[in-house]
XYZ file of C-alpha atoms in Angstrom:
329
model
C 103.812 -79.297 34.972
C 103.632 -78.192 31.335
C 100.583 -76.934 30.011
C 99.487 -78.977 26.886
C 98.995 -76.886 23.653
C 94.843 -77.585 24.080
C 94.866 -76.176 27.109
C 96.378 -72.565 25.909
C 94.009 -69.770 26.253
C 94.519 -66.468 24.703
C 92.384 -63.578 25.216
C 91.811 -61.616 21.830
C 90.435 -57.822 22.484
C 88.579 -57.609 18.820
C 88.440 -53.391 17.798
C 89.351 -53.621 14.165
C 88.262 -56.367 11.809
C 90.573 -59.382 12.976
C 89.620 -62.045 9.696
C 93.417 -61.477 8.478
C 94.685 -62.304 11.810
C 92.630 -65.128 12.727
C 93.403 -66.791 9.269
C 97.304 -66.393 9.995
C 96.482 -67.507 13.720
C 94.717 -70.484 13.033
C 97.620 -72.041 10.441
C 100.257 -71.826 13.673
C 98.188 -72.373 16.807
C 95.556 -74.550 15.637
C 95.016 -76.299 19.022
C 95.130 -73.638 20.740
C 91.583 -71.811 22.610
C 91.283 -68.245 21.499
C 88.756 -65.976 24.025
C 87.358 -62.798 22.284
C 85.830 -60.108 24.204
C 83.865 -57.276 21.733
C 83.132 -53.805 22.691
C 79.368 -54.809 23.653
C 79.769 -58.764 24.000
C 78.189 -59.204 20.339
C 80.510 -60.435 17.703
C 80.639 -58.660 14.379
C 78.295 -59.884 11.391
C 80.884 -61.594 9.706
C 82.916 -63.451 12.303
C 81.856 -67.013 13.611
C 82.713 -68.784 16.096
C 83.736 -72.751 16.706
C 85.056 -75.110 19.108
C 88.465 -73.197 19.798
C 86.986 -70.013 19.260
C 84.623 -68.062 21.493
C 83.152 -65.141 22.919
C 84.028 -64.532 26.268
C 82.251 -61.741 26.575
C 82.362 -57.398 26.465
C 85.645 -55.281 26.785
C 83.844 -54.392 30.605
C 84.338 -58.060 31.365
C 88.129 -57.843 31.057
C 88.966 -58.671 34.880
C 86.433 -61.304 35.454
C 88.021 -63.373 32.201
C 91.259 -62.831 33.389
C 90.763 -64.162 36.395
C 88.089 -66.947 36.012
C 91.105 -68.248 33.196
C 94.459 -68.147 32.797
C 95.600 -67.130 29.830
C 98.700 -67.228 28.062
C 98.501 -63.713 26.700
C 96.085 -60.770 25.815
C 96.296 -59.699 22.152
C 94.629 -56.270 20.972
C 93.801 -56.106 17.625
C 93.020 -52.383 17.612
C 95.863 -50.759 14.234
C 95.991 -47.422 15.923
C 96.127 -47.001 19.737
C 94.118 -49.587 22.371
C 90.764 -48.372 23.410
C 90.951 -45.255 25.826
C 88.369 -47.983 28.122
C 90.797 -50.479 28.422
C 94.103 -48.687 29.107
C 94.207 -48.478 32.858
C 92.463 -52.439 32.638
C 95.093 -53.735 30.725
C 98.076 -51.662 32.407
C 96.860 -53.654 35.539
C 96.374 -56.767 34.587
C 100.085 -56.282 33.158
C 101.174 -54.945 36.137
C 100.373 -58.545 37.900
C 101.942 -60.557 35.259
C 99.666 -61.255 32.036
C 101.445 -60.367 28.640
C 99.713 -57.589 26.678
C 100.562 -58.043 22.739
C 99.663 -55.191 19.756
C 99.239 -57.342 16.748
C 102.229 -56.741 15.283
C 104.669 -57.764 18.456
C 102.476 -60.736 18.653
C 103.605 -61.083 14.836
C 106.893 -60.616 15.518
C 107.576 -63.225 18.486
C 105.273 -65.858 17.617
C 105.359 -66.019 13.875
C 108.645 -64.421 12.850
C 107.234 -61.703 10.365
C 105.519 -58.339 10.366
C 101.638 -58.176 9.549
C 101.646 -55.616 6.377
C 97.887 -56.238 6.741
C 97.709 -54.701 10.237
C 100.222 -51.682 10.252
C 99.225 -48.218 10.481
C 101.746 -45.411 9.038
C 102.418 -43.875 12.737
C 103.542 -47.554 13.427
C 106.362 -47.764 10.809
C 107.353 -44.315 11.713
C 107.920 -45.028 15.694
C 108.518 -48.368 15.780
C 111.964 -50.081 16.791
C 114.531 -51.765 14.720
C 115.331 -50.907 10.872
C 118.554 -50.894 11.715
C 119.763 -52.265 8.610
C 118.335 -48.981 6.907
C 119.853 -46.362 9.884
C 123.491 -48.468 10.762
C 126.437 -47.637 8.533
C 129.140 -49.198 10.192
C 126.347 -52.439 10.372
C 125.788 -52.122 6.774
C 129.721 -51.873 6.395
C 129.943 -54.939 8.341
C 127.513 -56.938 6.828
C 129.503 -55.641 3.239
C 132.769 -56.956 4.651
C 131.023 -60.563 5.361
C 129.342 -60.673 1.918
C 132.617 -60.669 0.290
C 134.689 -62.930 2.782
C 131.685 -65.716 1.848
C 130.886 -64.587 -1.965
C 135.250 -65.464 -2.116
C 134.801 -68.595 -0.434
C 131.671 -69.537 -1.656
C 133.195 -68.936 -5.131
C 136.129 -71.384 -4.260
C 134.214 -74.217 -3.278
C 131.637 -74.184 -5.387
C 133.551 -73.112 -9.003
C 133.705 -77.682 -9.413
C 130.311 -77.371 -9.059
C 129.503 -74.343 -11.512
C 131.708 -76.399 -13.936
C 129.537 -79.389 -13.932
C 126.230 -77.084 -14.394
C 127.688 -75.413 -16.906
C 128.313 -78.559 -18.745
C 124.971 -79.952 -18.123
C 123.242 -77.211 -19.981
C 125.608 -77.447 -22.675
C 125.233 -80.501 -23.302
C 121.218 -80.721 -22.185
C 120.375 -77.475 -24.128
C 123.823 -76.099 -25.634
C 123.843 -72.151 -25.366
C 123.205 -69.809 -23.591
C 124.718 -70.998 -20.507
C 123.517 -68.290 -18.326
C 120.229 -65.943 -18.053
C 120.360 -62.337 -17.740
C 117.387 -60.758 -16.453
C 116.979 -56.823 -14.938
C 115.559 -57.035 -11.568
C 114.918 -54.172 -9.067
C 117.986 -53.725 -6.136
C 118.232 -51.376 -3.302
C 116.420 -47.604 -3.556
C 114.815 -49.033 -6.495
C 117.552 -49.318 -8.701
C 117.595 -51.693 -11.675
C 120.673 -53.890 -12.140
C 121.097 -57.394 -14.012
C 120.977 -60.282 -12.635
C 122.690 -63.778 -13.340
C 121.754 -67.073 -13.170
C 122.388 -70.361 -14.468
C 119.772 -70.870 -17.660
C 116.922 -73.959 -16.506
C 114.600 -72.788 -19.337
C 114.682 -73.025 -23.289
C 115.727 -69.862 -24.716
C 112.359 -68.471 -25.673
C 111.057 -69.166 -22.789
C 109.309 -65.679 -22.823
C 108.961 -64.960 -25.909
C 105.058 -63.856 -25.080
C 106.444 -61.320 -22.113
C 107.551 -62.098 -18.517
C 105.471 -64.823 -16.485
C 106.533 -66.347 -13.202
C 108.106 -69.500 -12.608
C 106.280 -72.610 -12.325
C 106.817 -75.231 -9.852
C 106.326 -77.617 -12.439
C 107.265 -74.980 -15.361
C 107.086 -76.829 -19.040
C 109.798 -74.305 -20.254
C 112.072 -76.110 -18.282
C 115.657 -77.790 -20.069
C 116.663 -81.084 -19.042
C 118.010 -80.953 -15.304
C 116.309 -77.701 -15.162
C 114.149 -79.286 -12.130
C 117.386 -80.158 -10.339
C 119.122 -76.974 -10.925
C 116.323 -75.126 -9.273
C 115.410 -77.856 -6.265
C 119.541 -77.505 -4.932
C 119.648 -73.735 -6.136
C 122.641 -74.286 -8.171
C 120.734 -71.545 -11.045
C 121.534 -69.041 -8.553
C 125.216 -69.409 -8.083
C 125.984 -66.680 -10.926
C 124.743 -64.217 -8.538
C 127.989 -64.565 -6.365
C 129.012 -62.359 -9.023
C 126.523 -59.728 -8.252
C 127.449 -59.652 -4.943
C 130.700 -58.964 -5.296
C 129.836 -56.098 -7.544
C 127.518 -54.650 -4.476
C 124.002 -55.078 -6.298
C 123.426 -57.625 -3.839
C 124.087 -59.007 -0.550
C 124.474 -62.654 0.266
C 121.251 -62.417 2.397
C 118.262 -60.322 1.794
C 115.055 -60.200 0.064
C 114.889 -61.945 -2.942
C 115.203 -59.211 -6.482
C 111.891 -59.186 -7.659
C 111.392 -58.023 -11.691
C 110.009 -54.437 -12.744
C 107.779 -55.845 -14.698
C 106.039 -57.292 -11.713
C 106.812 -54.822 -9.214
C 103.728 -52.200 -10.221
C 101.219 -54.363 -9.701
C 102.435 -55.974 -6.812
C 103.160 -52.301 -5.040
C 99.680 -51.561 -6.126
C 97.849 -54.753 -4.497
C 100.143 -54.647 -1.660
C 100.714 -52.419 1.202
C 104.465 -51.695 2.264
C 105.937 -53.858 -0.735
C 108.202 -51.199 -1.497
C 109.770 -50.956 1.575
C 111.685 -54.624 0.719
C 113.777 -52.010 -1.680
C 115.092 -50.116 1.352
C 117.948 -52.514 1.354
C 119.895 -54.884 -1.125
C 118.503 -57.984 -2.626
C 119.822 -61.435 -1.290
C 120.409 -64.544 -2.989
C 118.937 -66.050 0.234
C 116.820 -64.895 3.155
C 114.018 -65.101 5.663
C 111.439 -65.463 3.226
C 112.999 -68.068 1.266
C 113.805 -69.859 4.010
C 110.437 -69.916 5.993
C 108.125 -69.519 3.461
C 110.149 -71.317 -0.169
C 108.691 -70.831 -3.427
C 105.797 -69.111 -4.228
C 104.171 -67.124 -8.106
C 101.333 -65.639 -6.797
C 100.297 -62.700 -5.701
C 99.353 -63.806 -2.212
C 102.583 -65.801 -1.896
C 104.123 -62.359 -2.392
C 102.570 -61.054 0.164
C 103.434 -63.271 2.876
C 107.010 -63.428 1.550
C 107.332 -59.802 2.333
C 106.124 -60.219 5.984
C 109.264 -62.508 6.084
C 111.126 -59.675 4.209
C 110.070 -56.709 6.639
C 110.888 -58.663 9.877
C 114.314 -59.337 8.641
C 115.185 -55.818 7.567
C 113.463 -54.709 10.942
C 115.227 -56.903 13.174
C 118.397 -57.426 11.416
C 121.210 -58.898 13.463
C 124.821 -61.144 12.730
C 122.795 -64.065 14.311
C 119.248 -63.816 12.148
C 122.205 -63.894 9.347
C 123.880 -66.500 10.780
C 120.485 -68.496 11.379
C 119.274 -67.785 7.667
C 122.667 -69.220 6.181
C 122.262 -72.434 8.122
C 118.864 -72.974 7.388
C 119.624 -72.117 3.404
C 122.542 -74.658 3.683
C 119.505 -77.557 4.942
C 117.498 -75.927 1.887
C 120.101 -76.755 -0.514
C 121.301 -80.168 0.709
C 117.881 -81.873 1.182
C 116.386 -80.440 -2.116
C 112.999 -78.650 -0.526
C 113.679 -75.603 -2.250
C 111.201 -74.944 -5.512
């Protein structure tokens, strides 16, 4: 028998203010029933309630919940530690088979990123993984397979940069590529290249974000961005060692203050080398504001804190599917 998605029941133990989580819940498991239990049964002032949403009751009502429903998991909202109340509750109802989450594990499995919005210091300095900061003979490995692909990307693809190359020139004439600083691993500036898909003064009144429908665009500029040819320069940069093949996208110092300022964590995507691909691109695509950028960098933070020669190998295929079928920005 297999339990329809309306029928799923999770048990949410509300201790810190859950709005963030809820909003991120509610995009993925829409149809899903969510149970809350408060510390006195009363929900907070400015949380509501609806159809799939409800209050099951107080944290002391924890075993009668559990086993008047069953529920697919428990998640605890609380950022620090779980209630000192509900630890030898919860360690039994584990004990006999219900999954306990933290927030951020439930992140992690169910929605592939890490919540910046519900991490606590002591969690980023205990928690497992990183390994792409801690490995050397992993980051020597992954060096090794950025250059085997950057020589064979190169190969096959040098027809291609031919024929962008002549499109600008003939769509635009010169320059045929953009330089631009951007911001690489430990913070260190380094230029970038990529194929020019904007008129040269383009920024002439200071750095701005990219458009989705930008009017500084050339002609093909459009296309050159949907199939990601613009960013076949950066093969270059690869083999130089400013970047890797996969990672999070360079972001520009210009933009980089404010964003560390408005975001928590968003220096930590400089911990390791910029990508011309990766998670983020791949599950979230293109996004210029300032709350795209932070929910590109939950994408970021679970790939340098789970790392692997698979999540690589799953990121390249998917950025291949990007590429072919155009459903990149």
């Amino acid at each position: 028998f297999v339990e329809q998605r309306s029928q799923i029941h999770w048990l949410v133990i509300v201790d810190d203010d859950p709005d963030q989580f809820f909003a991120d819940f509610r995009k993925d498991f829409s149809a899903e029933t969510v149970l809350l239990l408060t510390e006195d049964g009363s929900l907070p002032a400015n949380m509501e309630t609806n159809g799939s949403t409800r209050l099951a009751g107080a944290w002391s009502d924890l075993d009668q919940v559990i086993a008047q429903t069953p529920v697919s998991g428990v998640i605890v909202t609380s950022l620090e530690q779980v209630p000192d109340q509900l630890v030898s509750r919860l360690m039994d109802i584990r004990i006999h088979g219900t999954r306990i989450y933290r927030l951020s594990d439930f992140y992690e499995q169910y929605l592939s990123r890490v919540p910046i919005f519900h991490l606590s210091p002591q969690w980023l300095t205990t928690a497992h993984g990183f390994e792409l900061i801690h490995n050397r003979i992993g980051l020597r490995f992954k060096r090794y397979v950025d250059v085997v692909i950057v020589l064979l990307a190169g190969l096959i693809t040098l027809p291609l940069m031919a024929a962008t190359a002549t499109l600008i020139l003939l769509g635009n004439g010169t320059p045929l590529l953009y330089r631009q600083t951007r911001t690489g691993e430990n913070n260190q500036p380094f230029t970038c290249y990529k194929f020019r898909t904007m008129v040269a003064s383009a920024e002439a009144d200071g750095a701005q974000y990219a458009q989705v429908n930008d009017p500084r665009l050339i002609p093909f500029g459009r296309y050159l961005r949907k199939y990601r040819l613009d960013e076949l320069p950066q093969l270059w940069n690869v083999l130089k060692g400013e970047m890797s093949f996969i990672g999070p996208r360079p972001e520009r110092p210009e933009f980089i203050q404010n964003l560390e300022k408005a975001i928590p964590y968003y220096n930590l995507r400089h911990t390791v080398k910029p990508g011309i691909t990766g998670w983020a691109q791949v599950m979230y695509g293109y996004g210029d504001t300032e709350s795209d950028a932070a929910q590109k960098l939950q994408y970021d933070l679970f790939y340098v804190k789970n790392y692997s020669l698979l999540l690589d190998i799953s990121i390249l295929i998917k950025s291949i599917k990007v590429i072919l079928f155009g459903t990149g920005r």
